[in-house]
């Protein structure tokens, strides 16, 4: 079944005592309490959890608009009427062979105006790819028409599915083929919808050079989707014993990703004139991850959702569909449980369907699904951060938000702040990254002054390896705060250039800290590649490289900022935070020698303040304020308090991903447990553990033994730390947002909200 954007995600009352969903200001959480026998599990269905409700609480449902970009939505919906008119007009050309009334009814019922999630992706992607001067009313109209072509394709496939599965309902209404008078004519209706796509493409895009590309893209998407559906249908006739993860992923790739997510983005790429095959391939791989996550969540809803709230009756079990739950059940089942699946799965008998659901309960699959969903979501977020900037990352965050409804939405955060545009634009990102070669050149030339060409070349090699052009996140914080703290008249080309350069100074300091951190921790990978000190011929020379990177900061400051009144403030800020970070690293090393029984949250908070908050958040924000000439002490104090909370949130998230993240996605292998790190998970575990569990920690934590590491991870899961982490995450984000929104005048609220957004999504 195709994953459709749900307005409500809820468990059936048979499986829940509490459902709580909150979506204010872009935050969504779904907390379920499932009962299996005498055990009661609380777990998060999604990325973040809000406060735990008691069993007798009334569920809170606060459903946001499907789209939050009002201008785009209004324009896009206005085009809907034009599309209907285009298609009904075309139908008239056939002299009554295709009745106009039927065409209109077919379109309005199967492609309603509110079914607009996937097509709007095309519009948003297209707008992010082209230059402002190209965004004419005519070009925007073409993007909107292309979006509705995608909606038609989606409706075509949905309608075909309803016939093939003999569905009686769809979300919120009766299936089209079950309406009196439609019946067998639905097959013809499906072909009408499909043909209408190409009529629209011909009418609106045949004059373009990329018309053939668009035609072939749609043809390929339809063919691939039908191949995937054919595979799905064929396997409904086979034994459930043949289901496995490889089959499931193939079905998702062909049947789901090809037309739901990849098609909207690829269409926009073609319309914008993008030709680089790597851009298409990278987008396809990332969107496949999102599609898999969406489909797994849809499988959950089909099995455990309340039909009154999801709008349809789940039928995956009786239809013998290859779902996430069926695959996971077979992976974990013992011979007796496998026999139950073979006997009951794919059978119409309600008692056998209920027996399969009971088996899912007995095997704690809901709990395992919650763990999978959380990890998969974090992996997608990490993968977006590693994707090239040819397609702005905000596009993928928006897709994730619209299709999975789990992203942090900064636009809604603006309700209680000034109504202005974000301060860091795509032009800023381009200008910032364009300075990268100049920064490398200036530092290399500075090294050449000391009569050592070899040292200069080595310096360049080290910088290019450790400070990639994609390293924009930290430096752009400086730019964001600066632009939000000065008047528009001060945003001259020269001043912006200084802000960009100051951002690169911050990146240099960050390189220094990471180089030393990798050596101290004896790490193997950083950002998907071997740590610098592990590269052949480097070794402990990396110590000197770290010093060179640090001193490069002051080379750039002297050259570009010495004429400013804030020059000494900037120099001192860098010295102060470099010292703080090294003290934090030293504290981390000392704590590694402590026994896990001594771990406590007070010491952890102190470590985070010095090691993480200072250079990742305090420094970039204060640099932007200093460059902007801000002198109000209250502004600095308030920003310092906010940055501590941001740093704490960031470090806790990093600790969690070190243990539960996917190394292939994160670009490094987690080693906190075996290296006796003073991590949030370890501290929280010791707070919650009973004497027997503490004994396990004392025996296994800090030991470089895979079995003992695995035992600690298992203990974390037994104590439900992933769900507790998600609850912490939700509450901390809410706390930081509230503090930013209530901050006094002079505090760069928009910039801080933007930094918070990027921290949550990073």
Coordinates of N, CA, C and O in Angstrom, one line a residue, residues 474-479 481-482 502-513 550 553-554 557 568-581 609-627 636 639-640 642-644 646-647 752 755:
X474 N 28.9 25.4 10.8 CA 29.3 26.2 11.9 C 29.6 27.6 11.5 O 29.2 28.6 12.2
X475 N 30.3 27.8 10.4 CA 30.6 29.1 9.9 C 29.4 30.0 9.6 O 29.4 31.2 9.8
X476 N 28.4 29.3 9.0 CA 27.2 30.1 8.7 C 26.4 30.6 9.9 O 25.6 31.5 9.8
X477 N 26.7 30.0 11.0 CA 26.0 30.5 12.3 C 26.5 31.9 12.5 O 25.7 32.8 12.9
X478 N 27.8 32.2 12.2 CA 28.3 33.5 12.4 C 27.6 34.5 11.5 O 27.2 35.6 11.9
X479 N 27.4 34.1 10.2 CA 26.8 34.9 9.2 C 25.3 35.2 9.6 O 24.9 36.3 9.5
X481 N 23.9 35.2 12.6 CA 23.8 36.1 13.8 C 24.2 37.5 13.4 O 23.5 38.5 13.7
X482 N 25.2 37.7 12.6 CA 25.6 39.0 12.1 C 24.5 39.7 11.3 O 24.1 40.8 11.6
X502 N 35.0 35.4 8.8 CA 35.0 35.1 10.2 C 34.4 33.7 10.4 O 34.9 32.9 11.3
X503 N 33.5 33.3 9.6 CA 32.9 31.9 9.6 C 34.0 30.9 9.3 O 34.1 29.8 10.0
X504 N 34.9 31.2 8.3 CA 35.9 30.3 8.0 C 37.0 30.2 9.1 O 37.6 29.2 9.3
X505 N 37.2 31.3 9.8 CA 38.1 31.3 11.0 C 37.6 30.3 12.0 O 38.3 29.5 12.6
X506 N 36.2 30.3 12.2 CA 35.6 29.4 13.1 C 35.8 27.9 12.7 O 36.1 27.0 13.5
X507 N 35.7 27.7 11.3 CA 35.9 26.4 10.8 C 37.3 25.9 11.1 O 37.5 24.7 11.4
X508 N 38.3 26.8 11.0 CA 39.7 26.4 11.3 C 39.9 26.0 12.7 O 40.5 25.0 13.0
X509 N 39.2 26.7 13.6 CA 39.3 26.3 15.0 C 38.6 25.0 15.3 O 39.1 24.1 16.0
X510 N 37.5 24.8 14.6 CA 36.8 23.5 14.7 C 37.7 22.4 14.2 O 37.7 21.3 14.8
X511 N 38.5 22.6 13.1 CA 39.4 21.6 12.6 C 40.5 21.3 13.7 O 40.8 20.1 13.9
X512 N 41.0 22.3 14.3 CA 42.0 22.1 15.4 C 41.4 21.2 16.5 O 42.1 20.2 16.9
X513 N 40.2 21.4 16.9 CA 39.6 20.6 18.0 C 39.4 19.2 17.5 O 39.6 18.2 18.3
X550 N 45.2 26.0 14.1 CA 44.8 27.0 15.1 C 45.4 28.4 14.8 O 44.7 29.4 14.8
X553 N 43.9 30.7 12.1 CA 42.8 31.6 12.6 C 43.4 33.0 12.7 O 42.8 34.0 12.2
X554 N 44.5 33.1 13.4 CA 45.0 34.5 13.7 C 45.7 35.1 12.5 O 45.8 36.4 12.5
X557 N 42.6 36.6 10.9 CA 42.1 37.7 11.7 C 43.0 39.0 11.5 O 42.5 40.1 11.3
X568 N 40.5 43.1 18.7 CA 41.0 42.4 19.9 C 39.9 41.6 20.5 O 40.3 40.5 21.1
X569 N 38.7 42.0 20.5 CA 37.6 41.2 21.0 C 37.5 39.8 20.3 O 37.4 38.8 20.9
X570 N 37.7 39.9 19.0 CA 37.6 38.6 18.2 C 38.8 37.7 18.5 O 38.7 36.5 18.7
X571 N 40.0 38.3 18.6 CA 41.2 37.6 18.9 C 41.1 36.9 20.3 O 41.4 35.7 20.5
X572 N 40.6 37.7 21.3 CA 40.5 37.1 22.6 C 39.4 36.0 22.7 O 39.5 35.1 23.4
X573 N 38.3 36.2 21.9 CA 37.3 35.2 21.9 C 37.8 33.9 21.4 O 37.5 32.8 22.0
X574 N 38.6 33.9 20.3 CA 39.2 32.7 19.8 C 40.1 32.0 20.8 O 40.1 30.8 21.0
X575 N 41.0 32.9 21.4 CA 42.0 32.3 22.4 C 41.2 31.7 23.6 O 41.5 30.6 24.0
X576 N 40.2 32.4 24.1 CA 39.4 32.0 25.2 C 38.7 30.6 25.0 O 38.8 29.7 25.8
X577 N 38.1 30.5 23.8 CA 37.3 29.3 23.5 C 38.2 28.2 23.1 O 37.8 27.0 23.3
X578 N 39.4 28.4 22.5 CA 40.3 27.4 22.2 C 40.8 26.8 23.6 O 40.9 25.5 23.7
X579 N 41.1 27.6 24.5 CA 41.6 27.2 25.8 C 40.4 26.4 26.5 O 40.7 25.3 27.1
X580 N 39.2 26.9 26.5 CA 38.1 26.2 27.1 C 37.9 24.8 26.5 O 37.6 23.9 27.2
X581 N 38.0 24.8 25.2 CA 37.8 23.5 24.5 C 38.8 22.5 24.9 O 38.5 21.3 25.1
X609 N 29.4 21.9 29.0 CA 29.5 23.3 29.0 C 30.9 23.7 28.4 O 31.0 24.6 27.5
X610 N 31.9 23.1 28.9 CA 33.3 23.4 28.4 C 33.6 22.8 27.1 O 34.2 23.5 26.2
X611 N 33.2 21.6 26.9 CA 33.7 20.8 25.7 C 32.9 21.1 24.5 O 33.4 21.1 23.4
X612 N 31.6 21.3 24.6 CA 30.7 21.4 23.5 C 30.1 22.8 23.3 O 30.1 23.4 22.2
X613 N 29.4 23.3 24.3 CA 28.7 24.5 24.2 C 29.6 25.7 23.8 O 29.2 26.5 23.0
X614 N 30.8 25.7 24.3 CA 31.6 26.9 24.1 C 32.0 27.1 22.6 O 31.7 28.1 22.0
X615 N 32.6 26.1 22.0 CA 33.1 26.3 20.6 C 32.0 26.0 19.5 O 32.1 26.6 18.4
X616 N 31.0 25.2 19.8 CA 30.0 24.9 18.8 C 28.9 25.9 18.8 O 28.3 26.1 17.7
X617 N 28.6 26.6 19.9 CA 27.4 27.5 19.9 C 27.8 28.9 20.5 O 27.5 29.9 19.9
X618 N 28.4 28.9 21.7 CA 28.8 30.2 22.3 C 29.6 31.0 21.3 O 29.4 32.2 21.1
X619 N 30.7 30.4 20.8 CA 31.7 31.1 20.0 C 31.1 31.7 18.7 O 31.2 32.9 18.5
X620 N 30.4 30.9 17.9 CA 29.9 31.5 16.6 C 28.9 32.6 16.9 O 28.8 33.6 16.2
X621 N 28.0 32.4 17.9 CA 27.0 33.5 18.2 C 27.7 34.7 18.7 O 27.3 35.9 18.3
X622 N 28.7 34.6 19.6 CA 29.3 35.8 20.1 C 30.2 36.5 19.0 O 30.4 37.7 19.0
X623 N 30.8 35.7 18.1 CA 31.5 36.3 17.0 C 30.6 37.2 16.2 O 31.0 38.3 15.8
X624 N 29.5 36.7 15.8 CA 28.5 37.4 15.0 C 28.1 38.7 15.7 O 28.0 39.8 15.1
X625 N 27.9 38.6 17.0 CA 27.5 39.8 17.8 C 28.6 40.8 17.9 O 28.4 42.0 17.7
X626 N 29.8 40.4 18.1 CA 31.0 41.3 18.1 C 31.2 42.0 16.8 O 31.4 43.2 16.7
X627 N 31.1 41.2 15.7 CA 31.3 41.8 14.4 C 30.2 42.9 14.1 O 30.4 43.9 13.4
X636 N 24.4 39.4 25.6 CA 25.5 38.4 25.6 C 25.1 37.3 26.7 O 25.3 36.1 26.5
X639 N 22.3 35.1 25.4 CA 22.7 34.2 24.4 C 23.6 33.1 25.0 O 23.5 31.9 24.5
X640 N 24.4 33.4 26.0 CA 25.2 32.4 26.7 C 24.3 31.3 27.3 O 24.6 30.1 27.2
X642 N 21.3 30.4 26.4 CA 20.6 29.7 25.4 C 21.6 28.7 24.7 O 21.3 27.5 24.4
X643 N 22.9 29.2 24.5 CA 23.9 28.3 23.9 C 24.3 27.1 24.8 O 24.6 26.1 24.3
X644 N 24.2 27.3 26.1 CA 24.5 26.1 27.0 C 23.4 25.0 26.7 O 23.8 23.9 26.6
X646 N 21.6 24.6 24.0 CA 21.8 24.0 22.7 C 23.0 23.0 22.7 O 22.9 22.0 22.1
X647 N 24.1 23.4 23.4 CA 25.2 22.5 23.5 C 24.9 21.2 24.2 O 25.3 20.1 23.8
X752 N 18.9 32.6 16.1 CA 19.0 31.5 17.0 C 18.0 30.4 16.7 O 18.3 29.2 16.9
X755 N 19.5 28.4 13.9 CA 20.6 27.5 14.5 C 20.0 26.3 15.2 O 20.4 25.2 15.0

